[in-house]
Coordinates of C-alpha atoms and ligand atoms in Angstrom, one line a residue:
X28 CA -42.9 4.7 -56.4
X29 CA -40.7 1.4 -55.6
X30 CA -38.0 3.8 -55.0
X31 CA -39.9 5.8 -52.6
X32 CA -41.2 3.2 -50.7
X33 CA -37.9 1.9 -50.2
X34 CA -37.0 5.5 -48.6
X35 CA -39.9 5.5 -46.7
X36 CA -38.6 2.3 -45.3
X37 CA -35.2 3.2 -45.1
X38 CA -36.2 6.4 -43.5
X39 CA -38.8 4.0 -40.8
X40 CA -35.8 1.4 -40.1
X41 CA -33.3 4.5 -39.6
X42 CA -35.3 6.0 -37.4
X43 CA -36.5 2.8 -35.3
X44 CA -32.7 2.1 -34.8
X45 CA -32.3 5.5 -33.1
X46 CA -35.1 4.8 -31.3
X47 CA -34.1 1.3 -30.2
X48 CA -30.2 2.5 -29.3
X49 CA -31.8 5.4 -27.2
X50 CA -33.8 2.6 -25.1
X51 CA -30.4 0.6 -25.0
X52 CA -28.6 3.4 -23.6
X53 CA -31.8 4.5 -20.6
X54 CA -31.1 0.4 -20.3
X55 CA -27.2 0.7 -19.6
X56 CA -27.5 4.2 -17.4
X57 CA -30.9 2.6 -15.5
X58 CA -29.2 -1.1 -14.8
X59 CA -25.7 -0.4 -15.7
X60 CA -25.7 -3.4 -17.9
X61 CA -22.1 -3.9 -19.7
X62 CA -20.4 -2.5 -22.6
X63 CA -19.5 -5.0 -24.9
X64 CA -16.0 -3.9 -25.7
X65 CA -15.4 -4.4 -21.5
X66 CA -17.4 -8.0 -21.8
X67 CA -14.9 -9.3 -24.1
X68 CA -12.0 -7.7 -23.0
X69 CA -12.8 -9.6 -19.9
X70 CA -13.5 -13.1 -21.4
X71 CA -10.4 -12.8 -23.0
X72 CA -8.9 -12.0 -19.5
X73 CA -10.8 -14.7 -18.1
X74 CA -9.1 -17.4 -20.3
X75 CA -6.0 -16.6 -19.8
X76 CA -7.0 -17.5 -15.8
X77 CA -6.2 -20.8 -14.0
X78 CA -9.1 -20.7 -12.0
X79 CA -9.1 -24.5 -10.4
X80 CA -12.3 -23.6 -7.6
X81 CA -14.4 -22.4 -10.4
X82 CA -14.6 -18.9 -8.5
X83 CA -15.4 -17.0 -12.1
X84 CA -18.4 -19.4 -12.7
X85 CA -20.5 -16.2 -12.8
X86 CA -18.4 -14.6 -16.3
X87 CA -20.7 -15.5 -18.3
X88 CA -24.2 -14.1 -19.9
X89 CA -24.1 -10.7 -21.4
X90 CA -24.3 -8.7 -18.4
X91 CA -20.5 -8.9 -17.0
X92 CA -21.4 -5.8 -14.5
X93 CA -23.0 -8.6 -12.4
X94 CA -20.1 -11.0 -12.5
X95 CA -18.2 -11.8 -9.4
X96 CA -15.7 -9.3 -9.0
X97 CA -16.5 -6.7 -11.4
X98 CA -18.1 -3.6 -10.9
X99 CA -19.4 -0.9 -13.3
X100 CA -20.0 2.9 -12.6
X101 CA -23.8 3.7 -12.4
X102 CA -23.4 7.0 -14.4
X103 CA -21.3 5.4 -17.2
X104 CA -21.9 1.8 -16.9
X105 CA -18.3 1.3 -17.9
X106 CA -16.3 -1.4 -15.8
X107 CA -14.4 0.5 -12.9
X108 CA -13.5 -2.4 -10.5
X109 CA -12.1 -5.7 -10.9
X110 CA -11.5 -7.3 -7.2
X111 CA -10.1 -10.7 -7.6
X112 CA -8.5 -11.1 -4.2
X113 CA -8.5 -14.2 -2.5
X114 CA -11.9 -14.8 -0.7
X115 CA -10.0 -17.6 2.3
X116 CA -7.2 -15.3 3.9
X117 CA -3.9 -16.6 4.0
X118 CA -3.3 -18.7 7.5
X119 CA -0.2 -20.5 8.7
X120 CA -2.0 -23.1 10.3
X121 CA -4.3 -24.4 7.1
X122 CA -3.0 -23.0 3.7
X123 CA -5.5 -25.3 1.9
X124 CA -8.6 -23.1 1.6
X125 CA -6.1 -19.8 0.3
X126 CA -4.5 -22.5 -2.4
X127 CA -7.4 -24.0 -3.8
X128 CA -8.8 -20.4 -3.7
X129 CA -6.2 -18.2 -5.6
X130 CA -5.8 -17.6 -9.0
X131 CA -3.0 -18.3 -11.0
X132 CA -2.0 -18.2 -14.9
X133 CA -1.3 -15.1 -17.4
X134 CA -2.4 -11.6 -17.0
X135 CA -3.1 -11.1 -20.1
X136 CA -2.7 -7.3 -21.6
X137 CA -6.6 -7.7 -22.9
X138 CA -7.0 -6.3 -19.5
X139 CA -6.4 -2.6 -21.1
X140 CA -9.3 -2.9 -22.6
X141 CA -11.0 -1.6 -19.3
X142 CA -9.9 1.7 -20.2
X143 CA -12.1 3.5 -16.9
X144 CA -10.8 0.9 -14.2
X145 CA -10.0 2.7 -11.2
X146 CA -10.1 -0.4 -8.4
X147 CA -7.6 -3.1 -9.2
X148 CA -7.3 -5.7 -7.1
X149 CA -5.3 -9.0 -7.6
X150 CA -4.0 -9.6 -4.6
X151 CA -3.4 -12.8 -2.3
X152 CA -3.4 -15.7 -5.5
X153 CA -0.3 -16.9 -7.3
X154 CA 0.7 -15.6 -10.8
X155 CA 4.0 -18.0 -11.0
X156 CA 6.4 -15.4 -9.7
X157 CA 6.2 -13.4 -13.3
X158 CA 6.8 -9.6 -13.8
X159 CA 4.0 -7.3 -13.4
X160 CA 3.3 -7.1 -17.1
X161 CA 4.2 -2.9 -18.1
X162 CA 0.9 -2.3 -19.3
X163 CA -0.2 -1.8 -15.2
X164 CA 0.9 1.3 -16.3
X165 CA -1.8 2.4 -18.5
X166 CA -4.8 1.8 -16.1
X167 CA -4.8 6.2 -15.7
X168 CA -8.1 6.4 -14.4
X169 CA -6.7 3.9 -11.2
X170 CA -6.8 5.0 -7.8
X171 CA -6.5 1.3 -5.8
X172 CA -3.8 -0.9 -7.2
X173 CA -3.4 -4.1 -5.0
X174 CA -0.6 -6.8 -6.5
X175 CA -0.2 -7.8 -2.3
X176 CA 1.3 -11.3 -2.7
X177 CA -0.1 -12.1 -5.6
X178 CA 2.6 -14.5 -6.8
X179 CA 4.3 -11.2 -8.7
X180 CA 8.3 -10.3 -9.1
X181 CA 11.0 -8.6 -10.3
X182 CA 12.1 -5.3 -11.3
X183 CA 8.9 -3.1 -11.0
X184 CA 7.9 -1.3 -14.0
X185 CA 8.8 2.5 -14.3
X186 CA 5.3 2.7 -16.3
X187 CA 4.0 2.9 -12.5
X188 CA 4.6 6.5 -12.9
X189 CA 2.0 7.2 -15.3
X190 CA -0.1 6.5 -12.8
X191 CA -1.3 10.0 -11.3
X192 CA -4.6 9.2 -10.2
X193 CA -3.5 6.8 -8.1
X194 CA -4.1 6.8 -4.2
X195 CA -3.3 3.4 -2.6
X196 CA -0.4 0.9 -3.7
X197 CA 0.1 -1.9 -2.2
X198 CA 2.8 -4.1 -2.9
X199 CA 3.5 -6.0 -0.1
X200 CA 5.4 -9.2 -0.6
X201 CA 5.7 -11.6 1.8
X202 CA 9.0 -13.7 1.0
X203 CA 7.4 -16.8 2.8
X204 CA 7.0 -19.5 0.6
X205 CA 3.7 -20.2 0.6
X206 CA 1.8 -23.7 -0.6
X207 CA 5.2 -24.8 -1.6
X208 CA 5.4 -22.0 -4.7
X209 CA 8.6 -20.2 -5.3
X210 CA 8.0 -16.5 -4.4
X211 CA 10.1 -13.6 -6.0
X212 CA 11.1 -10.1 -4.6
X213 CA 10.3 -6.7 -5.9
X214 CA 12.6 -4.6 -6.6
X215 CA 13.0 -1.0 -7.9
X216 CA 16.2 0.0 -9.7
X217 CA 15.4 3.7 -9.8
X218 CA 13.0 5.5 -7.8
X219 CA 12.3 8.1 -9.2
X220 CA 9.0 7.3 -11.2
X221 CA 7.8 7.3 -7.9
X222 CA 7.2 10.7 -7.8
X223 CA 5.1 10.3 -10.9
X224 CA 2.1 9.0 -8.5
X225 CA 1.3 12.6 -7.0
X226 CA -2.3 11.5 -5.7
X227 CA -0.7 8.6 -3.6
X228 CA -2.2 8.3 0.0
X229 CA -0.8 5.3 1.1
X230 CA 2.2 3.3 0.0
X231 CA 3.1 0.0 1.3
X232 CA 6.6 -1.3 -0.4
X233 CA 7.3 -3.6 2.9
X234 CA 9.9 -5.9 1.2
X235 CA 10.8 -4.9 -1.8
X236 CA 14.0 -4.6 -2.1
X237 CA 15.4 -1.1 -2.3
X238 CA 18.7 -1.7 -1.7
X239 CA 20.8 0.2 -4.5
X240 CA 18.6 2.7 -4.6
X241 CA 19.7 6.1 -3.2
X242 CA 17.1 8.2 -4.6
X243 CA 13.7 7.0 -3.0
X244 CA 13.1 9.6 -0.1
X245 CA 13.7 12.4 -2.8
X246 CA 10.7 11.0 -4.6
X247 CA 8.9 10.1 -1.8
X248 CA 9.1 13.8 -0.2
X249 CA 7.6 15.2 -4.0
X250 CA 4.2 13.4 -2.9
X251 CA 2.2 16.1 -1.5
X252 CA -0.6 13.8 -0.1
X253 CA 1.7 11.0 1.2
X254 CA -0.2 9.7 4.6
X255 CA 1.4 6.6 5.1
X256 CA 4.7 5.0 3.9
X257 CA 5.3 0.9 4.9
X258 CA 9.2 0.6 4.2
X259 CA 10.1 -2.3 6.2
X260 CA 12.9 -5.3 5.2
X261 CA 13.3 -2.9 2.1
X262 CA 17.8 -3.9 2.8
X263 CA 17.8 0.1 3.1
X264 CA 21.6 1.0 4.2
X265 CA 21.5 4.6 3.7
X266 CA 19.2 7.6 4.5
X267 CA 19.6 11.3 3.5
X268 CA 20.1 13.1 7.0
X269 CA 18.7 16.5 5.7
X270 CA 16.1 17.7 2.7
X271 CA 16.3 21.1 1.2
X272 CA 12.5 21.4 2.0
X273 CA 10.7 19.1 3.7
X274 CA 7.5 18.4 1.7
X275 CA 5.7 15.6 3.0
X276 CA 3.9 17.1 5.5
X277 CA 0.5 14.9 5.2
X278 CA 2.7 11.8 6.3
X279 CA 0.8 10.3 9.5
X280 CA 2.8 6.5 9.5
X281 CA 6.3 5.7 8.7
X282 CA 7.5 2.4 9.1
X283 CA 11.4 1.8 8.2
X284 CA 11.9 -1.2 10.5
X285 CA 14.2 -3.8 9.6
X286 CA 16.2 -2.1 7.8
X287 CA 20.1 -2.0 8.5
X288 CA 20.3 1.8 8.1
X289 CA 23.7 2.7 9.8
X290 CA 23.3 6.6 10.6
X291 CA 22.2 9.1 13.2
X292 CA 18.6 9.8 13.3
X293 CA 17.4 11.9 9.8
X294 CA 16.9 15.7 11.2
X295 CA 13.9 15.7 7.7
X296 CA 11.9 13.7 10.5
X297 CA 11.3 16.0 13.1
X298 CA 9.5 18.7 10.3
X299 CA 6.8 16.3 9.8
X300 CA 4.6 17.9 12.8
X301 CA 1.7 15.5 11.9
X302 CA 3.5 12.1 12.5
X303 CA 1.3 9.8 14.4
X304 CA 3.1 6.3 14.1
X305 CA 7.0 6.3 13.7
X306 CA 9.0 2.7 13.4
X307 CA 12.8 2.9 13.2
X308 CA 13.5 -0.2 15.2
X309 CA 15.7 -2.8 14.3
X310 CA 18.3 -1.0 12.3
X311 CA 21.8 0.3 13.2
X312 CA 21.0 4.1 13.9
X313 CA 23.4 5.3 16.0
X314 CA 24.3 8.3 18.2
X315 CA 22.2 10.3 21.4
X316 CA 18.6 9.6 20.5
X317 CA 17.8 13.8 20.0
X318 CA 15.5 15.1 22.0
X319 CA 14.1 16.9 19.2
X320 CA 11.7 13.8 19.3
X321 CA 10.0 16.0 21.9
X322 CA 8.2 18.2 19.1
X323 CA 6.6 15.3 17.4
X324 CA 3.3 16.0 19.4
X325 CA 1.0 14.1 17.5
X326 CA 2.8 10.7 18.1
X327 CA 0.8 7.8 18.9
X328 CA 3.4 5.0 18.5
X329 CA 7.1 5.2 18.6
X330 CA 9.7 2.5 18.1
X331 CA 13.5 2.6 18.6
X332 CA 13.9 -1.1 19.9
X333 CA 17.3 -3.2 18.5
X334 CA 19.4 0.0 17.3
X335 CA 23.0 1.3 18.3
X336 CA 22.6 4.3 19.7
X337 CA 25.5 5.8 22.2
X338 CA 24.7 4.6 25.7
X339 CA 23.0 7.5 27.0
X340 CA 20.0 8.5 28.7
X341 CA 16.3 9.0 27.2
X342 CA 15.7 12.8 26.5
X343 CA 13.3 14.8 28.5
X344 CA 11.7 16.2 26.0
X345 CA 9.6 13.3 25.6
X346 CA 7.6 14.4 28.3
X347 CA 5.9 16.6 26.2
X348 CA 4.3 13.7 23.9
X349 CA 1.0 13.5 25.5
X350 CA -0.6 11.2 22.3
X351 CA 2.3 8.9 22.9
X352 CA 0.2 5.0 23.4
X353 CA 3.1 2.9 23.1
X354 CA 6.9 3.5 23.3
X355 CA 9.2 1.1 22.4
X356 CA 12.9 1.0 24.0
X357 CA 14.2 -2.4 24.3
X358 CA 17.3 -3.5 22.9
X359 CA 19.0 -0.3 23.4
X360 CA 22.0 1.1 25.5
X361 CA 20.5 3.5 28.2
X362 CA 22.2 4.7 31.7
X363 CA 19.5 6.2 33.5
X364 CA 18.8 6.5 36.9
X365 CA 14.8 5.6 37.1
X366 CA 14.2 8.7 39.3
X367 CA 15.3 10.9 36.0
X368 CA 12.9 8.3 34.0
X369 CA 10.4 9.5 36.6
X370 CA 10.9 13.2 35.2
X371 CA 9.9 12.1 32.0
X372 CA 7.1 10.0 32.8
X373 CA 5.7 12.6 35.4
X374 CA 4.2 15.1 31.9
X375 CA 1.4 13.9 30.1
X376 CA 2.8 11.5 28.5
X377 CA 1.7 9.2 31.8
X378 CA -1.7 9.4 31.4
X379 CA -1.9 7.8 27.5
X380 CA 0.6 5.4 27.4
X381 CA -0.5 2.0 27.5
X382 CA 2.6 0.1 26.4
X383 CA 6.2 0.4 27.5
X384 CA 9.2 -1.3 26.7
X385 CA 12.4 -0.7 28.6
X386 CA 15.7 -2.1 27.5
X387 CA 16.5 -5.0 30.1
X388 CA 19.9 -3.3 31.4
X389 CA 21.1 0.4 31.9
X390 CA 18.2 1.3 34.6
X391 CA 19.1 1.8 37.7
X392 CA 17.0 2.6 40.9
X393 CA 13.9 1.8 42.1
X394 CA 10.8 0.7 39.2
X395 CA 8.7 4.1 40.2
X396 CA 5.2 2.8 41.5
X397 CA 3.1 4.1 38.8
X398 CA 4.5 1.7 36.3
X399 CA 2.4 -0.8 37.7
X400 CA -0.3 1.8 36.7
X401 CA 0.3 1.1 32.8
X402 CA -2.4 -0.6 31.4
X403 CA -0.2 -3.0 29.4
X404 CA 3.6 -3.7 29.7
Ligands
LIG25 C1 -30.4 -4.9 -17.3 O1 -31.4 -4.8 -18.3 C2 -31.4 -5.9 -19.2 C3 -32.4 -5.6 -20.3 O2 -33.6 -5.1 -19.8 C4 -31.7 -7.2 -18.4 O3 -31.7 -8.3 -19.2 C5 -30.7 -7.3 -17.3 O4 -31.0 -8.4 -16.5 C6 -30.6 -6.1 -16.4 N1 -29.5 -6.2 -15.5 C7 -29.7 -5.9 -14.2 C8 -28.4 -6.0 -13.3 O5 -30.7 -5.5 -13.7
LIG26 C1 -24.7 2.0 -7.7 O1 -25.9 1.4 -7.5 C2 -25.9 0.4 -6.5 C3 -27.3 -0.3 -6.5 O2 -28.3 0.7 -6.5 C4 -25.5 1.0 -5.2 O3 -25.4 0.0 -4.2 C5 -24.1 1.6 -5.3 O4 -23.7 2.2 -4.1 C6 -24.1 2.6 -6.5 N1 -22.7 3.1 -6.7 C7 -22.4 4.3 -6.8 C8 -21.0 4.6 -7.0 O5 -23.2 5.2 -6.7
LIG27 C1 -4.2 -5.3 -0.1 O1 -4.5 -6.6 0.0 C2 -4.1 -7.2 1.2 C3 -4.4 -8.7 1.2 O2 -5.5 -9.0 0.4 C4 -4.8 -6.5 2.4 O3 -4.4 -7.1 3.6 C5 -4.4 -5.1 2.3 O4 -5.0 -4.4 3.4 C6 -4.7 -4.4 1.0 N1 -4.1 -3.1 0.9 C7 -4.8 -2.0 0.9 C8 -4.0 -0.7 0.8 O5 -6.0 -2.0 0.9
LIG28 C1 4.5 5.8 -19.3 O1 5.7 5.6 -18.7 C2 6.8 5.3 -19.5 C3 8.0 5.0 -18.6 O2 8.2 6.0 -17.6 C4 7.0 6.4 -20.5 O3 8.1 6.1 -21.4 C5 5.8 6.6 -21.3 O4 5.9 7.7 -22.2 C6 4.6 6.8 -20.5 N1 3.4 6.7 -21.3 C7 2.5 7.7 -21.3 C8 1.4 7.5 -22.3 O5 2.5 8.6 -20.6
LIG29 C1 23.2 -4.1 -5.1 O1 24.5 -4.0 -5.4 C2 25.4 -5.0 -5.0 C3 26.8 -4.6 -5.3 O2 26.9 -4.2 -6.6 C4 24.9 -6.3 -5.6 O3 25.7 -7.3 -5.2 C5 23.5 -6.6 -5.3 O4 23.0 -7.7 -6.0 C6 22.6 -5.4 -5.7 N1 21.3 -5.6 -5.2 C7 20.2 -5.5 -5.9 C8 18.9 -5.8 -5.3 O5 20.2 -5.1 -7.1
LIG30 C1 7.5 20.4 -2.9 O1 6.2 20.7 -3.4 C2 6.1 21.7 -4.3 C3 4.6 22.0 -4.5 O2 3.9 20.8 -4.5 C4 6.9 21.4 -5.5 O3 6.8 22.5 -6.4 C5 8.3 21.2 -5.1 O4 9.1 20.8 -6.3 C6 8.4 20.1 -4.1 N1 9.8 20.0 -3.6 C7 10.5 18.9 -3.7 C8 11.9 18.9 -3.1 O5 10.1 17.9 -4.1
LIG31 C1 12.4 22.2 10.1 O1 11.9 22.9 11.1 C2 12.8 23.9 11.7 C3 12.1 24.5 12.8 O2 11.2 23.7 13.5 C4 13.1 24.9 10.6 O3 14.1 25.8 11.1 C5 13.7 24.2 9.4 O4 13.9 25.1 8.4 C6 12.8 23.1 8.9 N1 13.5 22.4 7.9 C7 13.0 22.0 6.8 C8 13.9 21.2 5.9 O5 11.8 22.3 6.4
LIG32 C1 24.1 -3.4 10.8 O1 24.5 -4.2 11.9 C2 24.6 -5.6 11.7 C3 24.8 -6.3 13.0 O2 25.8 -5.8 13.7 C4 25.8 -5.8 10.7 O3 25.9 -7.1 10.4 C5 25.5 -5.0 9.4 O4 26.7 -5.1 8.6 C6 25.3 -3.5 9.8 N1 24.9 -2.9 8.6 C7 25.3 -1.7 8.2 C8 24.9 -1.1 6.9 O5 26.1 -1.0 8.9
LIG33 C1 26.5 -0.2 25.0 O1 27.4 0.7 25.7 C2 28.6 0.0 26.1 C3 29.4 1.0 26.9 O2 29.3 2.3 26.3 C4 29.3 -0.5 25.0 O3 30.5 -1.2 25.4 C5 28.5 -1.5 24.2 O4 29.1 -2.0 23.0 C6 27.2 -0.8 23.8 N1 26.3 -1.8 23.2 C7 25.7 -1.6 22.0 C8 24.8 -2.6 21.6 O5 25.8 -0.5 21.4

């Protein structure tokens, strides 16, 4: 009888705890309180923080889908964002708000154990110019990676490339010293785990330094979704003139300014029909500037200020870039008489631009009287 009892009971608490765990669950998916696997992998995380403002006061209680920065998915309630970016922007004129403000200390790897993160964002504090710890690398569910001048360095981690579902990287690294802290470059040895991130949308790698690598626009052109690419002050030297097959057709922005790239203009460019924004200023390209820039319709922006091209004159064929906002030309050997100029500007192109930058010498003639037309010069 004892015996049954105790089955009875057994049976009761057994079937209370199902009970209890099903209204824990309706709980998590109603409220998306936290899982506690998540909670402590964050605490952990948390510790490892020098946090001098206090800005993580909220990590605490058992509810860490409320704490400042994190966010959980409704459906799953697991953690999926973790946006610890500076709150007071950097500014040159009073750095004391973005100090106090930023974050500093270890990363530690406890991180990993917010296996379904797919927002990651750490940028604008100072993590005492360390290495971006490999296991970045493991995040697979990430789609927003943001280590912006976030007090990171050195060689970054060819784990990247695990990264497939991953849309936006951001590495940006200003070089300015800021609040007095020593600040490291990136730098890729090999780029070919780049092409490992075939969800990428936007890539911004203005600064690292890719200056031994020779393989970068191969991996670049196997992103098929590639819209933007932020390449500037990367010490690039040396482009490929010509691809086998020009894949990157999504790409909208290009930026490879300030780099000292010592070639004629890369003939891969003009395939990329879409282009809307294209900066090659401030390099040493060299040769007639080709008048195949005529069949970039979409362009918006266009920069070839501060390169070495042949004295020459500006092809016609740019008549036919009726987007075109803003052209930039300064800094470069023209001979042009302004009546030919005229020519140019007489297409569509007239009616959108709204900035124009001439080189100072080379014109000759009179300044045509619709210039004064431009709505900004
Ligand atoms: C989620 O539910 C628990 C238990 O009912 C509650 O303590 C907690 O405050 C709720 N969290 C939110 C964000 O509503
Ligand atoms: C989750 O719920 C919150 C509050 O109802 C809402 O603001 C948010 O947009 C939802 N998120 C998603 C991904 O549906
Ligand atoms: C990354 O963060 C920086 C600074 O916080 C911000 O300016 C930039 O827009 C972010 N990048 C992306 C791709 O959102
Ligand atoms: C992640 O990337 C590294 C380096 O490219 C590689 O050795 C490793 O096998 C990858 N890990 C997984 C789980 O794919
Ligand atoms: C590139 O190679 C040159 C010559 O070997 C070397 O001096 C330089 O430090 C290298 N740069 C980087 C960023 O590795
Ligand atoms: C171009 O894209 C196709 C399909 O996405 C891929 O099979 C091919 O390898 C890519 N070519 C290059 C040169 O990356
Ligand atoms: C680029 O476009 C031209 C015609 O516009 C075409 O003949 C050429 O094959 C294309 N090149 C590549 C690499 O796709
Ligand atoms: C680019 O031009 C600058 C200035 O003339 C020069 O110092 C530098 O060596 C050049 N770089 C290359 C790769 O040709
Ligand atoms: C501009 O052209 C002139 C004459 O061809 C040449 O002497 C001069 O070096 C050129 N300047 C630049 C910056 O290429």
């Amino acid at each position: 009888m004892a015996k049954r009892n105790a089955h009875f009971l057994f049976l009761m608490l057994f079937l209370l705890g199902i009970h209890l765990q099903e209204i824990n669950l309706c709980n998590g998916a109603l409220n998306s309180s936290c899982n506690p696997v998540e909670r402590s992998a964050l605490v952990e995380f948390k510790q490892g923080l020098e946090d001098t403002t206090n800005r993580l006061s909220s990590w605490m209680g058992q509810d860490c889908c409320t704490w400042e920065g994190v966010a959980c998915s409704n459906r799953t309630g697991h953690v999926i964002k973790l946006d610890l970016r500076n709150p007071h922007p950097f500014s040159d004129i009073d750095y004391l708000p973005y100090n106090e403000w930023s974050l500093g200390g270890e990363l530690n790897p406890s991180l990993l154990g917010l296996k379904y993160l797919k927002y990651l964002d750490l940028s604008m504090n100072y993590f005492g110019g360390a290495d971006i710890p490999k296991f970045m690398g493991s995040f697979y569910h990430l789609q927003y990676l943001n280590l912006s001048r976030a007090g990171l360095g050195g060689l970054l981690p060819h784990q990247f490339g695990n990264l497939s579902n991953l849309q936006y990287l951001d590495l940006y690294n200003d070089l300015e010293p800021y609040f007095g802290a020593q600040v490291r470059e990136f730098r890729i040895d090999d780029a070919i785990w780049i092409s490992g991130l075939s969800s990428l949308r936007q890539l911004n790698m203005e600064n690292v330094n890719l200056q031994n690598v020779s393989n970068w626009l191969r991996a670049l052109n196997t992103l098929p979704s590639i819209e933007e690419i932020h390449l500037s002050s990367c010490g690039i030297e040396h482009v490929q003139l010509s691809l086998p097959h020009v894949n990157f057709t999504s790409l909208a922005l290009l930026d490879l300014s300030y780099n000292s790239i010592g070639s004629s203009i890369p003939t891969w460019l003009f395939n990329i029909s879409g282009l809307q924004y294209l900066d090659l200023s401030h390099n040493n390209f060299t040769g007639p500037i080709p008048s195949l820039f005529g069949n970039l319709v979409s362009l918006s922006d266009l920069n070839l200020a501060e390169n070495y091209f042949i004295k020459g004159a500006i092809p016609i064929s740019l008549r036919n870039l009726c987007k075109l906002q803003s052209l930039k030309l300064w800094g470069i050997n023209i001979s042009m008489d302004l009546s030919e100029l005229n020519v140019i500007f007489s297409g569509c192109i007239k009616i959108s631009l709204e900035i124009l930058e001439l080189p100072d010498a080379g014109l000759t003639g009179q300044l045509p009287e619709w210039l004064g037309e431009l709505k900004r010069l």
